[in-house]
Coordinates of C-alpha atoms in Angstrom, one line a residue:
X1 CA 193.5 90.6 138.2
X2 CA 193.8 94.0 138.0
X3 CA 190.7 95.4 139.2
X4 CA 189.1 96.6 142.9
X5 CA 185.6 95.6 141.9
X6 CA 183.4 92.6 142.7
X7 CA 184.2 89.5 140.4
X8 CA 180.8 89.3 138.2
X9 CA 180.1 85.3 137.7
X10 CA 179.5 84.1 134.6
X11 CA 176.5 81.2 133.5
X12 CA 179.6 79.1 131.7
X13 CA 176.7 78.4 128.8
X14 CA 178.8 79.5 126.1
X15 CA 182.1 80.1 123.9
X16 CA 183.1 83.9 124.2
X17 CA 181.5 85.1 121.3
X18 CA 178.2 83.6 122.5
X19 CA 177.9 84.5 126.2
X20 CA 175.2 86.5 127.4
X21 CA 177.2 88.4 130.4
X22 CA 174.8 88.8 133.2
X23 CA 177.8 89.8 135.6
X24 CA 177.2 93.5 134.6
X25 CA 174.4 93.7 136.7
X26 CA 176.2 92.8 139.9
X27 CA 178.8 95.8 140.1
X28 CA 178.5 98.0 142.9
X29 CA 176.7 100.7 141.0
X30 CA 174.1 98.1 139.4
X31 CA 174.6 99.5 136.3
X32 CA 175.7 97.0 134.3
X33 CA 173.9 95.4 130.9
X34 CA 175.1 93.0 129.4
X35 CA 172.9 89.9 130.3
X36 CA 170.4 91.9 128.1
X37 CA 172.4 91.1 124.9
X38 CA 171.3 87.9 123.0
X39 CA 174.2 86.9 120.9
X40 CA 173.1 84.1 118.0
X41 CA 174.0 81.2 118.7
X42 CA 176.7 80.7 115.8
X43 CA 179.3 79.2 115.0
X44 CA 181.9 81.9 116.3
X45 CA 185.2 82.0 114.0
X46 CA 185.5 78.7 111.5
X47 CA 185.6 75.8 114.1
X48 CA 183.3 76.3 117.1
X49 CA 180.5 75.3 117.7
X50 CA 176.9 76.0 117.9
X51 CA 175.1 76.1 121.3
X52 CA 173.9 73.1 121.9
X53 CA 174.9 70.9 118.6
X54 CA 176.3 67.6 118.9
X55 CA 179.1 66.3 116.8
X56 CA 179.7 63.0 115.2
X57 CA 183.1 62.6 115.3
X58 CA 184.1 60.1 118.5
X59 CA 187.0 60.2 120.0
X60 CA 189.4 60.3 123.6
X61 CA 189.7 63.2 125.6
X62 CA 193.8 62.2 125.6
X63 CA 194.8 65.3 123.6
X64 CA 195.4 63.4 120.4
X65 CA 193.4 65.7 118.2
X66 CA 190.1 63.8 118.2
X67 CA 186.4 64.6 119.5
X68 CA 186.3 65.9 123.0
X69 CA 183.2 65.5 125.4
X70 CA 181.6 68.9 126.4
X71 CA 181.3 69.1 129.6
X72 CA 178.1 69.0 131.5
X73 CA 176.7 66.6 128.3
X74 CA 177.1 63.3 128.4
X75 CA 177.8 62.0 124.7
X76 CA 178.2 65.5 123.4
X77 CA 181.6 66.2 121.6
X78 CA 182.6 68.5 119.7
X79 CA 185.7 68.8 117.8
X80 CA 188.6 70.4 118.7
X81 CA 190.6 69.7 115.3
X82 CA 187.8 72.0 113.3
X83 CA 189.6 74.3 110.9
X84 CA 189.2 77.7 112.3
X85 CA 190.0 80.7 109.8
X86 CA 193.9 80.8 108.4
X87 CA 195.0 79.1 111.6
X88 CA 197.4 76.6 111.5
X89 CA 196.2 73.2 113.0
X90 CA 198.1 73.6 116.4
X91 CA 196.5 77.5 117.1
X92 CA 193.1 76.3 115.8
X93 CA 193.0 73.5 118.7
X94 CA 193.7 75.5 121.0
X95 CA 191.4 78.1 120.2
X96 CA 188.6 75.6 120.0
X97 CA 189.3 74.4 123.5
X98 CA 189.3 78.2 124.6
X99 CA 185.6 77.6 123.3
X100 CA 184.5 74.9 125.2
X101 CA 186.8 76.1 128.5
X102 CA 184.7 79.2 128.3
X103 CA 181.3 77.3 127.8
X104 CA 182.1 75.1 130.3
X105 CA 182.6 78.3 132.8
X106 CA 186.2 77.8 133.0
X107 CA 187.3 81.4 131.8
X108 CA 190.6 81.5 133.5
X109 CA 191.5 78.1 131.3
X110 CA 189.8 79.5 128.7
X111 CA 192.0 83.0 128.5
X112 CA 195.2 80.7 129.2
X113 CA 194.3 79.2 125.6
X114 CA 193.8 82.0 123.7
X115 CA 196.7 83.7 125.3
X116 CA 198.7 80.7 123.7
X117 CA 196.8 80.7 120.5
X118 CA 198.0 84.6 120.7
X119 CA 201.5 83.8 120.9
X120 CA 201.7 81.3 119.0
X121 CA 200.2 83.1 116.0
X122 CA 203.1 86.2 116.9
X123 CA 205.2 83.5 116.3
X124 CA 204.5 82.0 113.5
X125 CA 204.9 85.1 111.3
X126 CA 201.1 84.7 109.6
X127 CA 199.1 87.4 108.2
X128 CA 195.5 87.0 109.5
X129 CA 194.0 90.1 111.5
X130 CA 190.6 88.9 111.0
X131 CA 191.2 85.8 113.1
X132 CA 193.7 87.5 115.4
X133 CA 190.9 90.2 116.4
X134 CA 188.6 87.1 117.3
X135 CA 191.2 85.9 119.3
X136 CA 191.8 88.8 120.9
X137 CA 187.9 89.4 121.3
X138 CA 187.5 86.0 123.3
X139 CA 190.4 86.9 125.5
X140 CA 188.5 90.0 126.4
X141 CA 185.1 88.4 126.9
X142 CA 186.9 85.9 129.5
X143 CA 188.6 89.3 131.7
X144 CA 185.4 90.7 131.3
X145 CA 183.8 87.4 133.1
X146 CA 186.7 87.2 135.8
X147 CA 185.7 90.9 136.7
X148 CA 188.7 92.3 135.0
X149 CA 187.6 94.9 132.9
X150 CA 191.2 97.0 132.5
X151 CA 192.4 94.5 130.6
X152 CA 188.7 93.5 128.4
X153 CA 189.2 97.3 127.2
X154 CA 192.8 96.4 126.3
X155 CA 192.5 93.4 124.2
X156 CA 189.1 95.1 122.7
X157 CA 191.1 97.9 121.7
X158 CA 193.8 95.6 120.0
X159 CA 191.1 93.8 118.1
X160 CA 189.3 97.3 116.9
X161 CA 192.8 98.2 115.7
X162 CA 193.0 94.7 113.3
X163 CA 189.1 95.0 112.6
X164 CA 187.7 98.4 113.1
X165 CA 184.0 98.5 113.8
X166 CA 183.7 95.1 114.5
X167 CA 180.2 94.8 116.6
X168 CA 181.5 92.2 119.8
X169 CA 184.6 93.8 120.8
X170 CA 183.2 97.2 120.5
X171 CA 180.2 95.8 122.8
X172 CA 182.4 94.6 125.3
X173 CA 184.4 97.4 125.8
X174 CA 181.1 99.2 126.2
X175 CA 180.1 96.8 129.3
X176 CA 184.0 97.4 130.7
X177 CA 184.0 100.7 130.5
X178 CA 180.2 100.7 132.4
X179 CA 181.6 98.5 135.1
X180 CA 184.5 101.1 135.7
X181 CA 181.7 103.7 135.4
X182 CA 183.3 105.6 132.5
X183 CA 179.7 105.9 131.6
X184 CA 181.0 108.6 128.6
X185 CA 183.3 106.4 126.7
X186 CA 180.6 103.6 127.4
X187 CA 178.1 105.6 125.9
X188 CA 179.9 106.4 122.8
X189 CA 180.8 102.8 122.1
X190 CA 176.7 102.0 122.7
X191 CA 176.0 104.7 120.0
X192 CA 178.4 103.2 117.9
X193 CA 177.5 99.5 118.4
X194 CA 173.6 101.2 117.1
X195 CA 175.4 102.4 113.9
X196 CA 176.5 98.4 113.0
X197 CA 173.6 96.8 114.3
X198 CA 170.1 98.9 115.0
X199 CA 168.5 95.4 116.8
X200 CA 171.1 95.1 119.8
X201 CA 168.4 96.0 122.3
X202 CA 171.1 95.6 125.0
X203 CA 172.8 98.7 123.8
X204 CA 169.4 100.8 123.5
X205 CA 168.7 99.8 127.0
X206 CA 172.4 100.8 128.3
X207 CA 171.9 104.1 126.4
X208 CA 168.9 105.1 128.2
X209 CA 170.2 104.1 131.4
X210 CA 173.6 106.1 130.8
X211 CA 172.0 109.0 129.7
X212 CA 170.1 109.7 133.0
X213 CA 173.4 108.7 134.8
X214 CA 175.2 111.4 132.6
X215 CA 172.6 113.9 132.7
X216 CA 172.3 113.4 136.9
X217 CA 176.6 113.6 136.4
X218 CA 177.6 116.5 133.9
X219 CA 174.1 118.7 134.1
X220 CA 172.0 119.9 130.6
X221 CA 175.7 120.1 128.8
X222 CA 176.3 116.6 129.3
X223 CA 176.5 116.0 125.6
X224 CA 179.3 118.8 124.9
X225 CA 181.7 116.9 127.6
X226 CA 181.0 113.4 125.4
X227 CA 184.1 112.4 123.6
X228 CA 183.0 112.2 119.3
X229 CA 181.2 109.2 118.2
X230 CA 182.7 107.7 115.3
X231 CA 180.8 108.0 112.2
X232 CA 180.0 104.2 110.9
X233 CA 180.6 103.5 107.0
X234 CA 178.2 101.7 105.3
X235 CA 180.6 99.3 104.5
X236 CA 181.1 98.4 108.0
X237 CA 177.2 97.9 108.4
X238 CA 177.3 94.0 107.5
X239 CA 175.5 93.2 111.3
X240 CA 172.5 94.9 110.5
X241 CA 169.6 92.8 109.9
X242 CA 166.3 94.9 109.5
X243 CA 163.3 92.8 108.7
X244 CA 161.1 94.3 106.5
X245 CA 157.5 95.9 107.5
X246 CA 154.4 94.0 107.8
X247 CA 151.5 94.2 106.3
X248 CA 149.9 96.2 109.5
X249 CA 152.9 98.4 109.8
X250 CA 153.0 99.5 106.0
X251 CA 148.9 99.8 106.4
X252 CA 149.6 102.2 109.2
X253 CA 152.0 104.1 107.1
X254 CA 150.0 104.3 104.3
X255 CA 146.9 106.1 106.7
X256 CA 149.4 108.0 108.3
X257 CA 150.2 109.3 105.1
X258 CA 146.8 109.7 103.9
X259 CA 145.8 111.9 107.0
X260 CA 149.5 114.0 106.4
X261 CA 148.4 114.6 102.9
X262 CA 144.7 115.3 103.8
X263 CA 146.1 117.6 106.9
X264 CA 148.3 119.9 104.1
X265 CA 145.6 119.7 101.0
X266 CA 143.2 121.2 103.9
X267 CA 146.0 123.8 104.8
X268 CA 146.6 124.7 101.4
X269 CA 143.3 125.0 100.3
X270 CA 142.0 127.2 103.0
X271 CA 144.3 129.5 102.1
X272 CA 143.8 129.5 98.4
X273 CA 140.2 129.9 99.4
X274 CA 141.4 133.1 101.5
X275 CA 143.4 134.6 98.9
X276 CA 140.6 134.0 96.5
X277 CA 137.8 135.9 98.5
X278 CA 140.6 138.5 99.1
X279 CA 140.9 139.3 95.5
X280 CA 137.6 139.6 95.2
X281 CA 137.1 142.2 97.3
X282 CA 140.0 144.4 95.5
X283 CA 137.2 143.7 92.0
X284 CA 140.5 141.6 91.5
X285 CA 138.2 138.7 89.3
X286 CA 140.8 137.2 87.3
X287 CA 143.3 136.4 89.9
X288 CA 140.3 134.9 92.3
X289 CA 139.3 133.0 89.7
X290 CA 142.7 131.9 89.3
X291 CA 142.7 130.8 93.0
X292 CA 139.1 129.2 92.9
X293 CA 140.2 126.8 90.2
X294 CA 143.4 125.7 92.4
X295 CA 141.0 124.9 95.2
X296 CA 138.5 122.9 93.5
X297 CA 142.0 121.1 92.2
X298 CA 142.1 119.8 95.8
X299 CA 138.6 119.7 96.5
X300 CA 136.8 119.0 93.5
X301 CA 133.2 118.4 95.5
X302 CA 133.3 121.8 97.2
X303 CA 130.1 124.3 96.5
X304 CA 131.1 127.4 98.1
X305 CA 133.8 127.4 95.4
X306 CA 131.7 126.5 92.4
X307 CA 129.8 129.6 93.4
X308 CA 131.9 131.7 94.1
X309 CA 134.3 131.1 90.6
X310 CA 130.8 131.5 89.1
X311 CA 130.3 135.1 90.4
X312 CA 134.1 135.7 89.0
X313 CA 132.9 134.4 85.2
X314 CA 129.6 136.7 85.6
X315 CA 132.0 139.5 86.3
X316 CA 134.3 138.7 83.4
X317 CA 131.3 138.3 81.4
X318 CA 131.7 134.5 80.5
X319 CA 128.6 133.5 80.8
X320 CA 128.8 130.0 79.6
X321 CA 131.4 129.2 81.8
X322 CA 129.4 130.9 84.8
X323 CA 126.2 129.0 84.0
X324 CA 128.3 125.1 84.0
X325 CA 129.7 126.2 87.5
X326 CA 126.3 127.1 88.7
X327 CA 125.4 123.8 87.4
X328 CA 127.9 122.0 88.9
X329 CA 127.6 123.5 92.4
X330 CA 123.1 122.6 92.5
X331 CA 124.7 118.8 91.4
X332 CA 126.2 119.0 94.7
X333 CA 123.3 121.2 96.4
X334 CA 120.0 120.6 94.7
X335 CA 118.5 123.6 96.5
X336 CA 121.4 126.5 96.7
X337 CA 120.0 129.6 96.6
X338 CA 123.1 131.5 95.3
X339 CA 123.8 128.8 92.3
X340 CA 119.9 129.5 90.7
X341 CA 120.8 133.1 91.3
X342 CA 124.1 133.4 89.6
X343 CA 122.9 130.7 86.5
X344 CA 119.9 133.3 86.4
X345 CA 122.2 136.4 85.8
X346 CA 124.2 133.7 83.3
X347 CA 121.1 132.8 81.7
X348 CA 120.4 136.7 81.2
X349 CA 123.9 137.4 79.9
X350 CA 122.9 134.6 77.1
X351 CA 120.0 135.9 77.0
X352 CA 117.7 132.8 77.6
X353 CA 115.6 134.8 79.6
X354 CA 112.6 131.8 79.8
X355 CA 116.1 129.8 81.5
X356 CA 116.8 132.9 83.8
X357 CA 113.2 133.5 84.9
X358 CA 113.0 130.1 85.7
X359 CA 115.7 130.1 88.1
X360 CA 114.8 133.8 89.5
X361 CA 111.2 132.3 90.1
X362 CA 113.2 129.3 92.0
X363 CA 115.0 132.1 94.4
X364 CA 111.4 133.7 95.3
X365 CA 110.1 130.7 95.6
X366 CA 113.3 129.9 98.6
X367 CA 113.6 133.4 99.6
X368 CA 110.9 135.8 99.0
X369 CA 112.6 138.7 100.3
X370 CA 115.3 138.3 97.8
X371 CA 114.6 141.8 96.3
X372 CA 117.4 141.6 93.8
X373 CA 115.7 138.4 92.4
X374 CA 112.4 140.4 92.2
X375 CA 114.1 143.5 90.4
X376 CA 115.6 141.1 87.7
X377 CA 112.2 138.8 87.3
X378 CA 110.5 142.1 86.4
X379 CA 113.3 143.3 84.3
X380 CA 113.4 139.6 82.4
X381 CA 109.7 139.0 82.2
X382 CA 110.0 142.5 79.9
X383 CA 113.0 141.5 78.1
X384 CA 111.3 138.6 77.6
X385 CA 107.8 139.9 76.2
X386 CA 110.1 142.1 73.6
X387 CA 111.9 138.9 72.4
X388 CA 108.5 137.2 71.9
X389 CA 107.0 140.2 70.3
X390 CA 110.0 140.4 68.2
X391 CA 109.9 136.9 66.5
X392 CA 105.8 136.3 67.1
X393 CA 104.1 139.8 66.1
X394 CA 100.8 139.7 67.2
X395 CA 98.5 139.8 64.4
X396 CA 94.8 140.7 64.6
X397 CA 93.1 137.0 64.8
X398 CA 90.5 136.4 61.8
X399 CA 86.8 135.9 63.0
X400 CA 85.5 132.7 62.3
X401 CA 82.0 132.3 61.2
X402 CA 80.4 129.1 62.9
X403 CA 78.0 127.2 61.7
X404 CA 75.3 125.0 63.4
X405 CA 75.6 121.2 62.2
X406 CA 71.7 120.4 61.6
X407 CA 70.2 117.4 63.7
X408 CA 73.1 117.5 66.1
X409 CA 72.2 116.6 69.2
X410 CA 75.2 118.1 71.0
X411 CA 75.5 121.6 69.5
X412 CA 74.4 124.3 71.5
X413 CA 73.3 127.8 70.9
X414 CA 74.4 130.4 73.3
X415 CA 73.1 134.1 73.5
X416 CA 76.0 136.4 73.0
X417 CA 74.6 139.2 74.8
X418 CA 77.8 141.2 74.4
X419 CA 76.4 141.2 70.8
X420 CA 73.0 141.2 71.3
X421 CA 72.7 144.8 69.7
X422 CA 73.3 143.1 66.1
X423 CA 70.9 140.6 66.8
X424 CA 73.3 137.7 66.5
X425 CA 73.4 134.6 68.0
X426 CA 76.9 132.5 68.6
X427 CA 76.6 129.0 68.0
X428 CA 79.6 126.7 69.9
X429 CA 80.3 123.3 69.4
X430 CA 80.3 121.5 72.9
X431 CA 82.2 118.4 71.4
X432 CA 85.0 119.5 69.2
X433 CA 87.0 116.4 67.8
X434 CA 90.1 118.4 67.2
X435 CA 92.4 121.2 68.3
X436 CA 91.0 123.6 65.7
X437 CA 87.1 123.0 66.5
X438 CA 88.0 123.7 69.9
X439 CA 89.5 126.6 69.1
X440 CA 87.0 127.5 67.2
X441 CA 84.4 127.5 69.8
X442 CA 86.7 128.7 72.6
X443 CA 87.6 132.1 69.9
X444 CA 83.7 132.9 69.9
X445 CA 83.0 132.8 73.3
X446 CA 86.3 135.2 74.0
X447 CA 86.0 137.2 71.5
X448 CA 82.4 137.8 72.7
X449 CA 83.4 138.0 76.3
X450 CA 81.1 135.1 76.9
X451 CA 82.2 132.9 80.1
X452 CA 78.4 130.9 80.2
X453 CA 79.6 129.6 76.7
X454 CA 83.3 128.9 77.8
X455 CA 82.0 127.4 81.2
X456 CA 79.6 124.9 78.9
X457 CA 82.8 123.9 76.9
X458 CA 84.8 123.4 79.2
X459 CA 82.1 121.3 81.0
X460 CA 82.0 119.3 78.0
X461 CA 85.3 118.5 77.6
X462 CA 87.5 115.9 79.1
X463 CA 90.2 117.5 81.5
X464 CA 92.8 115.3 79.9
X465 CA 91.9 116.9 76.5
X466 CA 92.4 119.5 77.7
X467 CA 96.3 120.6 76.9
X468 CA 96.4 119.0 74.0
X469 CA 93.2 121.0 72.4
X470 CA 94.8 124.3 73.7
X471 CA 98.9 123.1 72.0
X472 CA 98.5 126.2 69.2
X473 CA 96.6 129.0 70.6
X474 CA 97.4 129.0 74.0
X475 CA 98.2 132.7 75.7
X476 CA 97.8 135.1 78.4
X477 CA 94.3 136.1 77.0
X478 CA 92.9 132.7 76.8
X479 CA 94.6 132.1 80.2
X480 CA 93.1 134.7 81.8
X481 CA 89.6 133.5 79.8
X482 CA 89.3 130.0 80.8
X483 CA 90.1 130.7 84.6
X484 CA 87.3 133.4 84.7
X485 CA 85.4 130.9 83.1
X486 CA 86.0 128.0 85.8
X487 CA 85.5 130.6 88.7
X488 CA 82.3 132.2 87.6
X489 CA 80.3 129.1 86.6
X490 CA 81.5 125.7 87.3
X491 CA 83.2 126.1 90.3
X492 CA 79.6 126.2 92.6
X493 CA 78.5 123.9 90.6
X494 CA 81.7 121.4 90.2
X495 CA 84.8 121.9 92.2
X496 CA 85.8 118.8 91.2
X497 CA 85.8 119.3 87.4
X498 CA 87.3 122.5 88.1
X499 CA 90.2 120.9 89.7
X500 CA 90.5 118.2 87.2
X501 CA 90.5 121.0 84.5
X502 CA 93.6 123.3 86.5
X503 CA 95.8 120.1 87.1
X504 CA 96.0 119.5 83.6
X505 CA 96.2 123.0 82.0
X506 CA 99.5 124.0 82.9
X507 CA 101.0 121.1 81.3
X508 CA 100.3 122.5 78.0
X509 CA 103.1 123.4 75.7
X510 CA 104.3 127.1 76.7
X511 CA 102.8 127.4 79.8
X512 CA 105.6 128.5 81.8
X513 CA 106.0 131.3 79.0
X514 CA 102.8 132.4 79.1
X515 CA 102.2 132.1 82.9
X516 CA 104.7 135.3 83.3
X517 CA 103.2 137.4 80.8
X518 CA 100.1 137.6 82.5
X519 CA 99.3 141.0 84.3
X520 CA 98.7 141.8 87.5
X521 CA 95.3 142.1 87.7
X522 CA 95.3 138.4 85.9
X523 CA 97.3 137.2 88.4
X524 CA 95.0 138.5 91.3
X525 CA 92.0 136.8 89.5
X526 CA 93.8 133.4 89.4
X527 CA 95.1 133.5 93.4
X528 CA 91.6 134.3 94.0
X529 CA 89.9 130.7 92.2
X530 CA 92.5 129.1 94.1
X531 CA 91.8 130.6 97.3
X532 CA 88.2 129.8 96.7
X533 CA 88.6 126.6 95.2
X534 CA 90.6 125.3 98.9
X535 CA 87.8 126.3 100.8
X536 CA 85.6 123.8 99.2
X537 CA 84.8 121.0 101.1
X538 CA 85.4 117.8 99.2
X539 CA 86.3 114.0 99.5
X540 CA 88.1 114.2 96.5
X541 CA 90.6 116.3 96.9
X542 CA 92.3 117.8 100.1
X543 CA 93.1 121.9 100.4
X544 CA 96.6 120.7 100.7
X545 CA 96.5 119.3 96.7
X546 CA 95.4 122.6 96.3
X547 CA 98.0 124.5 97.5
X548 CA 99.9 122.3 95.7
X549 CA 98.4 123.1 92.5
X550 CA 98.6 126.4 93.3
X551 CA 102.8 126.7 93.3
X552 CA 103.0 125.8 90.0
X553 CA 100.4 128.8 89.0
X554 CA 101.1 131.8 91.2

C-alpha cells in the first residue's frame, strides 16, 4: 500500500491507541522501536475499552447496536454503542469497532472503519478536532501495522494539525519516519515526544540508537544538518507524569549536597587562609585579621587560625582579644606551643606577668631551645619583682625575743653559734600550734643562719602542716632556708621525711610567685637536693616520683 518495505506484523492485542508495535524491529535496517513503547492500557477516546475489561451489556453480534463479543474471548463483549467524544451515535460505532478490528489484529478492517468514521464526520458538518485527530491517529497506527508508513506520516500530520503536540501521533510518525530511515526527522519528533512526556523510554532508546546512526551518516556536524526541534509549551506538557523522589534518592541528594558545600567551604577557606598569611607578611595586620575571622566563619574548630588572628591582635595591641584566641586555640590543642607563647606576650601586654610567666615557663618546659621564651621569662621575672616591690616594700622584719616555756618537755635550746660572740643562746619551739609560733621559731633560726635548729623543726613538724604554717611569711629567703635545711641535715638521716616535707611545700599559697624570684645560685642549691635526694635508695618512693617532684620546682 504504498510502500517497498517488508509488511511489519502486528500482535492484534490492542485498539490503536494501545498497541505496542513490535513491527519496527523487523525492517530491513533493524532499526525500528516501537515494541519498546508501553502505552497504558486506557480507555482510548470516550468509548473504548480497556485491555482486557469485560462489559456487562449482552447482546447479538447482528449489527443492531448492542454488546459485541471480542474476539479471541469467549463471553467478553464490549460495547460498540459507548459514547465516544462529540460523535454522533452512527460515527461513534464505528469507531469503536475500528477498536476491536484493530485488537483483534484485523488492521485493514480496522482502517476501513475509521476511514468511514472520517467521512462521515466531513460530512456531517461538526466541529470536534479533538476527536477527529484521534480518529486520524488510529488510522495511522493501523498503516503503520500494514507496513505502510507514507501514509502513518500523513494522517499523523493531519492530526498534529487539529491537536498540536499531541504525544501518540507524534510517536508514530517518529517509528514511520525510522522505518523509511529518515532517521533526522525521526529524531526530532523523539526529542519532541521527551518534551511531552520524560518517561517514554521507547523514545530515549530510539534517540540513542539514531544518534549513532546519524553520527556514523552526517560525521561530528550531524546536529547542524538536523531540521529545528519544536520547543514544547508547558501547556502542552499534560502527559508528563514524574513521580516524586524517594526517600533514598532525596537522602543521596542531600549528601551530595553536603559534600558540594563541604568541597567549596574548603575552597574558599584555603584561600582566605592564603590571603590572610599574605597580608601578614606585607605587616598588613588589620586586613589578615580581617581574613582570619572569615575562615574561622567556615571553620570554627581550626587552631592554626586562632593562632594566627592572635599574633594579628598582639600586633594591634589588643591584648584581651589576643589572650581569648590563645585560649580558644589550647581548648582545641591542650599542648600548642605557639598559643602559650602568644597568651604569654598577651598576658605581658596586660601586664599579668605571674599569667605570662606561667605560660613562658610552659614553652621551656615543651621547647627548651625556645630562646625568645627565655629572653621574655627573664625580662618578666624582673617586671615582675618591680610590681611586687612596688605594692609589698620590703620592710626590715622585727626580732622577736623567744622565750623558753618552763617544764616543757618539748622545747629545745639550740646553740646559735652565729651569735655565740654575745653569749646568747636561741631557744625554738619544736611544736608550734599555730602559724605565728612557727614562724617564730623558723625567724630565729634564719635570722641566725642556723640550719641544725631549722632541720629539728622541720623534723618536728608534720609535712602536711607544713603549707599551712608557712601561708604569711613565705619568700625566696625562707625558700632558699628550709631547702638548705632538708639537704644538710635530714636528708642522711631521713629521705623519706625529706620527701614528705618537698611534696607539700610548693602547695603553699604564692609559691609559684616566689619560686621565680629565687636567684641563681638558689636555684643551683635546690637541683642539687633533688639530684641527691633520687639517688637514695628507698622502698618508699621511686627516683621517678622524684623527678616528678622535681618539674614543679626547677
Amino acid at each position: 500500500m504504498g510502500n517497498a518495505h517488508k509488511k511489519p506484523h502486528g500482535r492484534g492485542d490492542g485498539g490503536p491507541h494501545a498497541e505496542s508495535n513490535s513491527s519496527h524491529h523487523e525492517h530491513r535496517r533493524n532499526r525500528g522501536s516501537s515494541d519498546k513503547y508501553k502505552v497504558p492500557q486506557e480507555k482510548i477516546a470516550n468509548g473504548s475499552s480497556k485491555r482486557g475489561s469485560t462489559a456487562s451489556v449482552q447482546g447479538d453480534q447482528s449489527g443492531s447496536g448492542k454488546a459485541t463479543p471480542v474476539g479471541g474471548n469467549a463471553g467478553e463483549t464490549v460495547n460498540l454503542d459507548a459514547p465516544c467524544g462529540a460523535l454522533p451515535p452512527p460515527l461513534a460505532r464505528l469507531k469503536n469497532e475500528g477498536n476491536l478490528l484493530f485488537k483483534n489484529g484485523q488492521f485493514a478492517d480496522a482502517l476501513e472503519k475509521y476511514s468511514q468514521a472520517i467521512q462521515g464526520y466531513t460530512d456531517s458538518g461538526i466541529d470536534s478536532p479533538e476527536d477527529l485527530c484521534i480518529l486520524y491517529s488510529n488510522r495511522a497506527a493501523c498503516y503503520l501495522k500494514d507496513g505502510n508508513s507514507q501514509d502513518c506520516i500523513q494522517d499523523c500530520t493531519r492530526a498534529l494539525e487539529l491537536q498540536p503536540f499531541s504525544l501518540k501521533p507524534l510517536l508514530r510518525r517518529a517509528m514511520a519516519y525510522e522505518s523509511l530511515e529518515r532517521y533526522r526527522k525521526a529524531y526530532v519528533d523523539y526529542k519532541t515526544v521527551l518534551q511531552i512526556d520524560v518517561s517514554v523510554q521507547a523514545a530515549h532508546d530510539s534517540v540513542n540508537r539514531i544518534t549513532r546512526l546519524l553520527i556514523e551518516q552526517d560525521g561530528p556536524e550531524w546536529r547542524e544538518k538536523l531540521p529545528e526541534i519544536p520547543l514544547v509549551p508547558l501547556s502542552a506538557q499534560q502527559h508528563r507524569r514524574e513521580e516524586p523522589p524517594s526517600a533514598e534518592v532525596l537522602q543521596a541528594r542531600a549528601e551530595k549536597a553536603a559534600r558540594d558545600a563541604e568541597r567549596k567551604a574548603e575552597v574558599r577557606f584555603s584561600a582566605l587562609k592564603q590571603e590572610g598569611n599574605d597580608f601578614v607578611k606585607k605587616s598588613q595586620y588589620q586586613d589578615a585579621l580581617g581574613k582570619y575571622t572569615e575562615c574561622l566563619k567556615l571553620k570554627s574548630e581550626e587552631c592554626t587560625i586562632y593562632t594566627n588572628r592572635a599574633l594579628c591582635y598582639l600586633k594591634l595591641e589588643r591584648f584581651a582579644e589576643a589572650k581569648q584566641d590563645c585560649d580558644a586555640a589550647l581548648k582545641l590543642e591542650p599542648t600548642n606551643k605557639k598559643a602559650f607563647y602568644r597568651r604569654a606576650m598577651a598576658n605581658k601586654g596586660l601586664k599579668d606577668y605571674l599569667a605570662c610567666s606561667s605560660d613562658l615557663q610552659e614553652v621551656l618546659q615543651q621547647d627548651p631551645n625556645v630562646q625568645e621564651a627565655e629572653k621574655e621569662l627573664e625580662e618578666v621575672t624582673k617586671l615582675l619583682r618591680q610590681s611586687l616591690a612596688s605594692t609589698s616594700p620590703n620592710k626590715p622584719r622585727k626580732t622577736v625575743p623567744i622565750t623558753e616555756v618552763e617544764d616543757d618537755e618539748n622545747v629545745t635550746a639550740v646553740p646559735n653559734s652565729k651569735n655565740s660572740c654575745k653569749g646568747e643562746d636561741i631557744s625554738i619551739n619544736l611544736q608550734p600550734a599555730s602559724a605565728y609560733e612557727f614562724g617564730q621559731s623558723l625567724n630565729a633560726a634564719r635570722s641566725s643562719g642556723n640550719t641544725v635548729a631549722c632541720a629539728e623543726l622541720l623534723a618536728s613538724t608534720a609535712p602536711e602542716m607544713l603549707p599551712q604554717f608557712l601561708s604569711t611569711q613565705l619568700d625566696g629567703h625562707t625558700i632558699s632556708f628550709i631547702m638548705q635545711a632538708l639537704h644538710s641535715h635530714l636528708l642522711e638521716k631521713d629521705p623519706y621525711l625529706v620527701y614528705q616535707h618537698l611534696n607539700h611545700l610548693h602547695t603553699a599559697d604564692r609559691f609559684s610567685v616566689v619560686l621565680m624570684l629565687l636567684e641563681k645560685e638558689e636555684r643551683h642549691h635546690m637541683t642539687q637536693l633533688f639530684e641527691d635526694l633520687s639517688a637514695v635508695q628507698s622502698t618508699q618512693f621511686t627516683k621517678n616520683d622524684v623527678q616528678n617532684l622535681a618539674n614543679k620546682y626547677i
